CSV table of C-alpha atoms and ligand atoms in Angstrom, one decimal:
chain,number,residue,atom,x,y,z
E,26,UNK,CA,89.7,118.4,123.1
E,27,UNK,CA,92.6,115.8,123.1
E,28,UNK,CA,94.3,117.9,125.7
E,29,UNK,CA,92.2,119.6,128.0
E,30,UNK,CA,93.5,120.8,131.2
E,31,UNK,CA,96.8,120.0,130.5
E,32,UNK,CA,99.2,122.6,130.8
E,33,UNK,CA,101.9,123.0,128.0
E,34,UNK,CA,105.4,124.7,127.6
E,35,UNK,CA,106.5,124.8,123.9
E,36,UNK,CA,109.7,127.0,123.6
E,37,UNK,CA,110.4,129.2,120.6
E,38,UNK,CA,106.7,129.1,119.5
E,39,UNK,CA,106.6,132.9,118.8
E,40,UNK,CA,107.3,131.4,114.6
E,41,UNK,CA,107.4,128.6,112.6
E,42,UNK,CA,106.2,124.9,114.1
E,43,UNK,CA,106.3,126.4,117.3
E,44,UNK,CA,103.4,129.3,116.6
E,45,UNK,CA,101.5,126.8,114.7
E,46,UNK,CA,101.7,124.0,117.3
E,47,UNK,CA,100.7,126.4,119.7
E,48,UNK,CA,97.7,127.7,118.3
E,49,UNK,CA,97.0,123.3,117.7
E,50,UNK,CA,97.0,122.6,121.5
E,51,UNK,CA,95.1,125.5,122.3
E,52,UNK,CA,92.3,124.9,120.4
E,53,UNK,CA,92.4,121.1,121.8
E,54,UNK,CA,92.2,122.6,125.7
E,55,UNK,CA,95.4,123.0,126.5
E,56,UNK,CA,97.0,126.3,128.6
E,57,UNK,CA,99.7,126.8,126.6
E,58,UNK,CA,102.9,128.5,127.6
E,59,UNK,CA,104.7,130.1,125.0
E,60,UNK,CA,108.3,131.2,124.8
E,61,UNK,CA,110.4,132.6,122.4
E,62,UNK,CA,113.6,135.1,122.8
E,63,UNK,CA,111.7,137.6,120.4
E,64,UNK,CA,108.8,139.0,122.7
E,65,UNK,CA,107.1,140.8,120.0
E,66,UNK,CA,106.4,137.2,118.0
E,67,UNK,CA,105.5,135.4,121.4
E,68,UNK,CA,102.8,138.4,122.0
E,69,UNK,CA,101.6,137.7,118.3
E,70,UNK,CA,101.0,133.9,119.3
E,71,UNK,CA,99.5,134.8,122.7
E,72,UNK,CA,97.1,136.7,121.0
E,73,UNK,CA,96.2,134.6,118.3
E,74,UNK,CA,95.5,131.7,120.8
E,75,UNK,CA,93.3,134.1,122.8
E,76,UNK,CA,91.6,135.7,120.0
E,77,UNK,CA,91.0,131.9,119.0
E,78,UNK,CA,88.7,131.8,123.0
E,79,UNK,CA,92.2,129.5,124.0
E,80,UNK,CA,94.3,129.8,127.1
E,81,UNK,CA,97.7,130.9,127.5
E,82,UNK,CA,100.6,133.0,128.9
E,83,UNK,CA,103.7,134.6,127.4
E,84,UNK,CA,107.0,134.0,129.2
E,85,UNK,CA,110.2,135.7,127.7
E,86,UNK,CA,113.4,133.7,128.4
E,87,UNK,CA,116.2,132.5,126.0
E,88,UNK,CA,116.7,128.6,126.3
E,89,UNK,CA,120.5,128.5,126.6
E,90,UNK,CA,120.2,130.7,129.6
E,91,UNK,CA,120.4,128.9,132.5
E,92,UNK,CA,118.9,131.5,134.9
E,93,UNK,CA,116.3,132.8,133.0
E,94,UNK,CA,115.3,128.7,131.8
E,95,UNK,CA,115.1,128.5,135.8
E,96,UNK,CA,112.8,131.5,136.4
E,97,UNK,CA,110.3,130.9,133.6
E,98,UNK,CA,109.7,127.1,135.0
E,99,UNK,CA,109.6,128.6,138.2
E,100,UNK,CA,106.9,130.5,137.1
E,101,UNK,CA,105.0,128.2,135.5
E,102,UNK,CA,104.9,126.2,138.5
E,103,UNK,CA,103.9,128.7,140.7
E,104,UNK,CA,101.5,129.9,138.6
E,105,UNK,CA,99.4,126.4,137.3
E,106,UNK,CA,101.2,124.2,139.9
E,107,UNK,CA,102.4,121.6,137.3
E,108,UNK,CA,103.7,121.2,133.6
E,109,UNK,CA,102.4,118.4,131.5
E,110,UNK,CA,104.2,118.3,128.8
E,111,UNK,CA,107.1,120.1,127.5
E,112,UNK,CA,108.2,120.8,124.1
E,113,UNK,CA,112.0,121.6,123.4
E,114,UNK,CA,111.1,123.6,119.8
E,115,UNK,CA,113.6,126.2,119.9
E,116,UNK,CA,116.4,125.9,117.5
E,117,UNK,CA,118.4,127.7,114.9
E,118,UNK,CA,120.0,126.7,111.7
E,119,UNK,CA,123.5,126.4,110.6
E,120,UNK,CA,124.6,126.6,106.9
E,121,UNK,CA,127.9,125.2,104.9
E,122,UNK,CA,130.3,122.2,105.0
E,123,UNK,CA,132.5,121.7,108.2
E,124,UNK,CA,135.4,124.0,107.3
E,125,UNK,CA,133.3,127.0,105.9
E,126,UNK,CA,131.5,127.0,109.8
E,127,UNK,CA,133.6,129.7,112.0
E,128,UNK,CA,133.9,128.6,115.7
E,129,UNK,CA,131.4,130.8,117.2
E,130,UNK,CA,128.8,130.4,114.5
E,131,UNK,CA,129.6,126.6,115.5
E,132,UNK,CA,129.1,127.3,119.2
E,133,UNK,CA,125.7,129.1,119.0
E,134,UNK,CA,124.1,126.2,116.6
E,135,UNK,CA,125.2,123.7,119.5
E,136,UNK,CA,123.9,126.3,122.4
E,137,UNK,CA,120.8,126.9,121.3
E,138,UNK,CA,119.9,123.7,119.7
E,139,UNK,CA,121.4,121.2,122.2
E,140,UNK,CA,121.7,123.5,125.6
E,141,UNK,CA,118.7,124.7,124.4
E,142,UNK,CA,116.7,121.3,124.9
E,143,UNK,CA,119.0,120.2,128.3
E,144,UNK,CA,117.8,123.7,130.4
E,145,UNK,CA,114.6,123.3,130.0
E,146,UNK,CA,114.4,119.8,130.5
E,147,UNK,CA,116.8,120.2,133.5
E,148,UNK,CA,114.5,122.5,135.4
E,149,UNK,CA,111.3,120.6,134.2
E,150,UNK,CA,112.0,117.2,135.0
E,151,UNK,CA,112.1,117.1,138.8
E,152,UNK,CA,108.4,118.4,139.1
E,153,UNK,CA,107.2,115.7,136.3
E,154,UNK,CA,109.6,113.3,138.7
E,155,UNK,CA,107.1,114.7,141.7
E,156,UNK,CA,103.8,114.0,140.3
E,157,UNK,CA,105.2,111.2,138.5
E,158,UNK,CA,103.7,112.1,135.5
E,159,UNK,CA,105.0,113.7,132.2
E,160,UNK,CA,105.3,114.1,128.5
E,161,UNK,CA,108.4,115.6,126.9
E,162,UNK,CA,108.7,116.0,122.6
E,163,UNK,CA,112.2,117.2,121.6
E,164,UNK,CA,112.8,118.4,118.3
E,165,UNK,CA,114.9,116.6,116.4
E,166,UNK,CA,115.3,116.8,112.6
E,167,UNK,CA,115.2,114.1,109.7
E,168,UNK,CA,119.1,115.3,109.4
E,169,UNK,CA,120.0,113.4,112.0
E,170,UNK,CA,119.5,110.2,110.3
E,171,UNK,CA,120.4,111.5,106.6
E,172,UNK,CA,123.6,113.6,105.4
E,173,UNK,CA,122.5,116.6,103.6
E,174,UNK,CA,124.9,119.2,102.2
E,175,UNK,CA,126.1,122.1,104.0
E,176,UNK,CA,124.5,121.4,107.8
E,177,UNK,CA,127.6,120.0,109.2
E,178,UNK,CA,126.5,122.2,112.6
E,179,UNK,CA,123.1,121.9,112.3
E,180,UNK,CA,123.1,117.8,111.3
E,181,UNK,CA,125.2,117.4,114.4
E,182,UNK,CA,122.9,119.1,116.6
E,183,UNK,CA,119.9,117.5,115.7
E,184,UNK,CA,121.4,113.6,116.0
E,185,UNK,CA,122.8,114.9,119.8
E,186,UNK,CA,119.0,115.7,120.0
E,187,UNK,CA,117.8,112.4,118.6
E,188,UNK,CA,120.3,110.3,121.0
E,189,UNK,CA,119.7,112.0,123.9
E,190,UNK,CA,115.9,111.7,123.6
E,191,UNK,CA,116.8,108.0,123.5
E,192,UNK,CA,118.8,108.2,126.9
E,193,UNK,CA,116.3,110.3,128.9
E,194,UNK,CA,113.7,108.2,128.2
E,195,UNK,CA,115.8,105.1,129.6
E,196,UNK,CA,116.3,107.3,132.3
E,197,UNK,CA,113.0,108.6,133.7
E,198,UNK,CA,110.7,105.6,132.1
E,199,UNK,CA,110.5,104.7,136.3
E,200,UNK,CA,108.9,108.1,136.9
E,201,UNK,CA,105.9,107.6,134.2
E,202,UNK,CA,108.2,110.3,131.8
E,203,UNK,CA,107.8,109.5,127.9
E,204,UNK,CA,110.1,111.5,125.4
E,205,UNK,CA,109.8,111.2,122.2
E,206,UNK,CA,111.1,113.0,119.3
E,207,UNK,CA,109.6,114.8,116.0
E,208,UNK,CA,112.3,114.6,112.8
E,209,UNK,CA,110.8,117.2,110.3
E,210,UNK,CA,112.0,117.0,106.8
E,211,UNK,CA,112.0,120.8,105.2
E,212,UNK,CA,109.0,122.8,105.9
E,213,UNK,CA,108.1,126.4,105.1
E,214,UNK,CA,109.1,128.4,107.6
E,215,UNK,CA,110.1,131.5,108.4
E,216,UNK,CA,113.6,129.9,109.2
E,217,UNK,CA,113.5,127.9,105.7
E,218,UNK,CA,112.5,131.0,103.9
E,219,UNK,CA,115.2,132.9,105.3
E,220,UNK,CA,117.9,130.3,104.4
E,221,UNK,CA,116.3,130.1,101.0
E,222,UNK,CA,116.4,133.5,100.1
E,223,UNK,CA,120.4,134.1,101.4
E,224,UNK,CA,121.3,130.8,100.1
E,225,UNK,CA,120.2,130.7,96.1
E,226,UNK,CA,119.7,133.7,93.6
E,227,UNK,CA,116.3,131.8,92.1
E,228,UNK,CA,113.6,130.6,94.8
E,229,UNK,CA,112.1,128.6,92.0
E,230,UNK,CA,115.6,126.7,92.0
E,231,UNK,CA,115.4,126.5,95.5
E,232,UNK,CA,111.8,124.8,95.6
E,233,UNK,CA,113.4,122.5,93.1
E,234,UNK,CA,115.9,121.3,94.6
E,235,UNK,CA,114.1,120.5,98.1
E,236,UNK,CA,111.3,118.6,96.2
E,237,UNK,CA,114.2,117.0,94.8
E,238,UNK,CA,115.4,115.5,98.8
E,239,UNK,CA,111.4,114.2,98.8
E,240,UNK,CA,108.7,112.1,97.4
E,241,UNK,CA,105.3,114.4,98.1
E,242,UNK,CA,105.4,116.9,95.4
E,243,UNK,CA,104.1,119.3,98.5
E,244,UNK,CA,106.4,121.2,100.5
E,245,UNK,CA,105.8,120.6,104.3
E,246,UNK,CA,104.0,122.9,106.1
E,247,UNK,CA,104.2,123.4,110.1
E,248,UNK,CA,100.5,122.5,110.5
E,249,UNK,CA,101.8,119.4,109.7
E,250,UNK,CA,104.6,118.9,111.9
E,251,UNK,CA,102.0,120.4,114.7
E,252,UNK,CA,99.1,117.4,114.0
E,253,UNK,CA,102.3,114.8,114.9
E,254,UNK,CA,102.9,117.0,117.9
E,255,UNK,CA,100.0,116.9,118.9
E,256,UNK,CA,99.7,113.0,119.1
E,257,UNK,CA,103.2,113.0,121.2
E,258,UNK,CA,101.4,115.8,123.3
E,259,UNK,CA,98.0,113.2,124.0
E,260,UNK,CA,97.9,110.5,125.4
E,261,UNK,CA,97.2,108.2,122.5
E,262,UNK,CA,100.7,107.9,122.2
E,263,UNK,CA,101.0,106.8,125.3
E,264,UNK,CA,102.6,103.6,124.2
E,265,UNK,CA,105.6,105.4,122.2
E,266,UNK,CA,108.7,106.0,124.6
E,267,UNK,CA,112.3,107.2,122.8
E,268,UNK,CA,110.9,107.0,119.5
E,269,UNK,CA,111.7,109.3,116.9
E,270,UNK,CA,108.6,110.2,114.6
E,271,UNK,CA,109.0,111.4,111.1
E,272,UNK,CA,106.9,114.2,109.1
E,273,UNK,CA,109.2,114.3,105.8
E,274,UNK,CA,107.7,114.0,102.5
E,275,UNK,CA,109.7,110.6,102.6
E,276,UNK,CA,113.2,112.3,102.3
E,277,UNK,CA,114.0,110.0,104.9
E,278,UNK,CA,113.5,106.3,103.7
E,279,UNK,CA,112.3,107.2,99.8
E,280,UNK,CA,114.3,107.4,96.9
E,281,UNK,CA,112.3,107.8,93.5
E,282,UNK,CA,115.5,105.8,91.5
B,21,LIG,P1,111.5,129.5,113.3
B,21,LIG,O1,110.4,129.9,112.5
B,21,LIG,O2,112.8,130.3,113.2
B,21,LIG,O3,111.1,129.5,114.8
B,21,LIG,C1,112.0,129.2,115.9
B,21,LIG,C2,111.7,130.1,117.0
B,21,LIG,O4,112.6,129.8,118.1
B,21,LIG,C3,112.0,131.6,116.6
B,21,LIG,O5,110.9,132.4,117.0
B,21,LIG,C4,113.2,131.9,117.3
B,21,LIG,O6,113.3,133.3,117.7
B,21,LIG,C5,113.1,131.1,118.6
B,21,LIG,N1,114.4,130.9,119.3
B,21,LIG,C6,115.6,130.9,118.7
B,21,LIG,N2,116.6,130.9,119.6
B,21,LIG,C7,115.9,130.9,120.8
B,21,LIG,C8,116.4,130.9,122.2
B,21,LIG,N3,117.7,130.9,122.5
B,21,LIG,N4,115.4,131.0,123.2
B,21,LIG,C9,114.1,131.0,122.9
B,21,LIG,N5,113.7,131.0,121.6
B,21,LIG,C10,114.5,131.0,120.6
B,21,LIG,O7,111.9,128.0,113.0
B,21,LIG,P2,111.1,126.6,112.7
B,21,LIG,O8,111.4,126.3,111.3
B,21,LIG,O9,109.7,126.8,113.2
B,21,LIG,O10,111.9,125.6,113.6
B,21,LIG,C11,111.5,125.2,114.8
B,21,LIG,C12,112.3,123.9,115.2
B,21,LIG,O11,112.1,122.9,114.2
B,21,LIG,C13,113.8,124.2,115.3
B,21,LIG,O12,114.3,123.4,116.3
B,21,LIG,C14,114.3,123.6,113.9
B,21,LIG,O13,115.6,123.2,114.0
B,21,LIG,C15,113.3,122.4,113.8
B,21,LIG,N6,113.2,122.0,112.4
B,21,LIG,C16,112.8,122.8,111.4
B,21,LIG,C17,112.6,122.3,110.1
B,21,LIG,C18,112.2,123.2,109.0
B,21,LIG,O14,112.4,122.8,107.8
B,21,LIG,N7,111.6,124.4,109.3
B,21,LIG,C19,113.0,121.0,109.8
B,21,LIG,C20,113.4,120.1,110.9
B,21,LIG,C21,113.5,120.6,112.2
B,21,LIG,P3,114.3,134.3,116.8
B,21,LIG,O15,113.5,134.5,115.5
B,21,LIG,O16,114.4,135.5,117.6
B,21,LIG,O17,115.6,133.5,116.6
């Protein structure tokens, strides 16, 4: 039970990292809050972590919404009193080369994926500030330290991510804050599996070539990305602060020649 009786908001954890880190922290005594804009996928995880004798609550809101960001922390507060950790997992992705991206398909990568992490952290922050107590993990992405082909959007989302991680932690370090950030290399998701099958004809090809970025033959899986949440979430990693934390395969600092 590394987090018993804290109480957790993970955002977009109807899918993916974010269902699968969900179902994690509940199982290690957390109350989890989940959110995701599609209700029908957050209802799935609330019922997975209750079926599993965990805690939790659904809240629908859409993270670049500054209103509804507002009302689901309000909630949250009014409801447990406090949040203890927060994690920003929301995000879309954003395929092709700078001058194949049209200017709103630009504009929504950078909503959800930056605004996305600012609202919530925005409304958060001043009740961690309170107590003087809190955790934050943003999700970041091991493209913001690597150039990979055809996430010009995307790539530039995920370093804002990465640099402002840095920056709040400078700036609420005083008030006992830590934020930290997770830099996935590619793992099978339902976002992954999506891009896979509308961006190549063969998904054997498309396996390929993402083993290709790493060194484990495995593909990454979120269960793993949710074990390195989950050691931002406790408090053994209480003595990382702006650090970014990598579950890639070694895409990041491998190279097999
Ligand atoms: P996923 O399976 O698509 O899950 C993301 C969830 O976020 C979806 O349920 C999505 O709902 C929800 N969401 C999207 N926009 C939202 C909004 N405005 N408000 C609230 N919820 C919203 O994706 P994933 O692969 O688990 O990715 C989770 C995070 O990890 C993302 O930030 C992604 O960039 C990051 N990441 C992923 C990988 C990877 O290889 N999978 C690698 C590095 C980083 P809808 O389905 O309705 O859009």
């Amino acid at each position: 039970m590394r987090l018993a009786n804290k109480v957790i908001l993970i955002t977009g954890s109807g899918s993916g990292i974010g269902r699968s880190t969900a179902l994690l922290f509940a199982r290690e005594g957390a109350t989890v809050i989940v959110n995701d804009l599609d209700e029908a996928k957050g209802i799935e995880t609330l019922k997975d972590i209750h079926a599993d004798g965990g805690k939790g609550h659904f809240i629908h809101a859409d993270v670049t919404h500054a209103e509804s960001v507002e009302q689901m922390v309000d909630q949250i507060i009014e409801q447990y009193g406090h949040i203890d950790v927060l994690f920003n997992n929301a995000g879309i992705s954003g395929v092709g080369a700078l001058h194949e991206v049209e200017p709103d398909a630009w504009e929504r990568v950078i909503q959800v994926n930056i605004r996305g992490v600012y609202l919530p952290s925005k409304y958060v922050l001043p009740h961690m500030m309170k107590r003087k107590s809190g955790n934050i993990i943003n999700m970041s992405s091991c493209v913001a330290e690597i150039g990979l082909a055809r996430r010009a959007s995307y790539s530039a989302t995920k370093g804002a991510v990465l640099a402002l991680t840095k920056s709040m932690q400078v700036d609420y370090a005083a008030y006992n804050i830590r934020v930290n950030a997770l830099l996935p290399g590619t793992i099978l998701t339902p976002f992954v599996e999506n891009y896979l099958k509308t961006s190549y004809d063969n998904p054997a090809t498309a396996i390929a070539s993402i083993k290709k970025r790493q060194l484990s033959e495995e593909l990454g899986l979120p269960e793993d990305v949710a074990q390195a949440a989950l050691f931002l979430a406790s408090d053994e990693s209480k003595f990382m602060m702006g650090s970014p934390l990598y579950i890639d395969g070694g895409a990041t600092f491998g190279k097999n020649a």
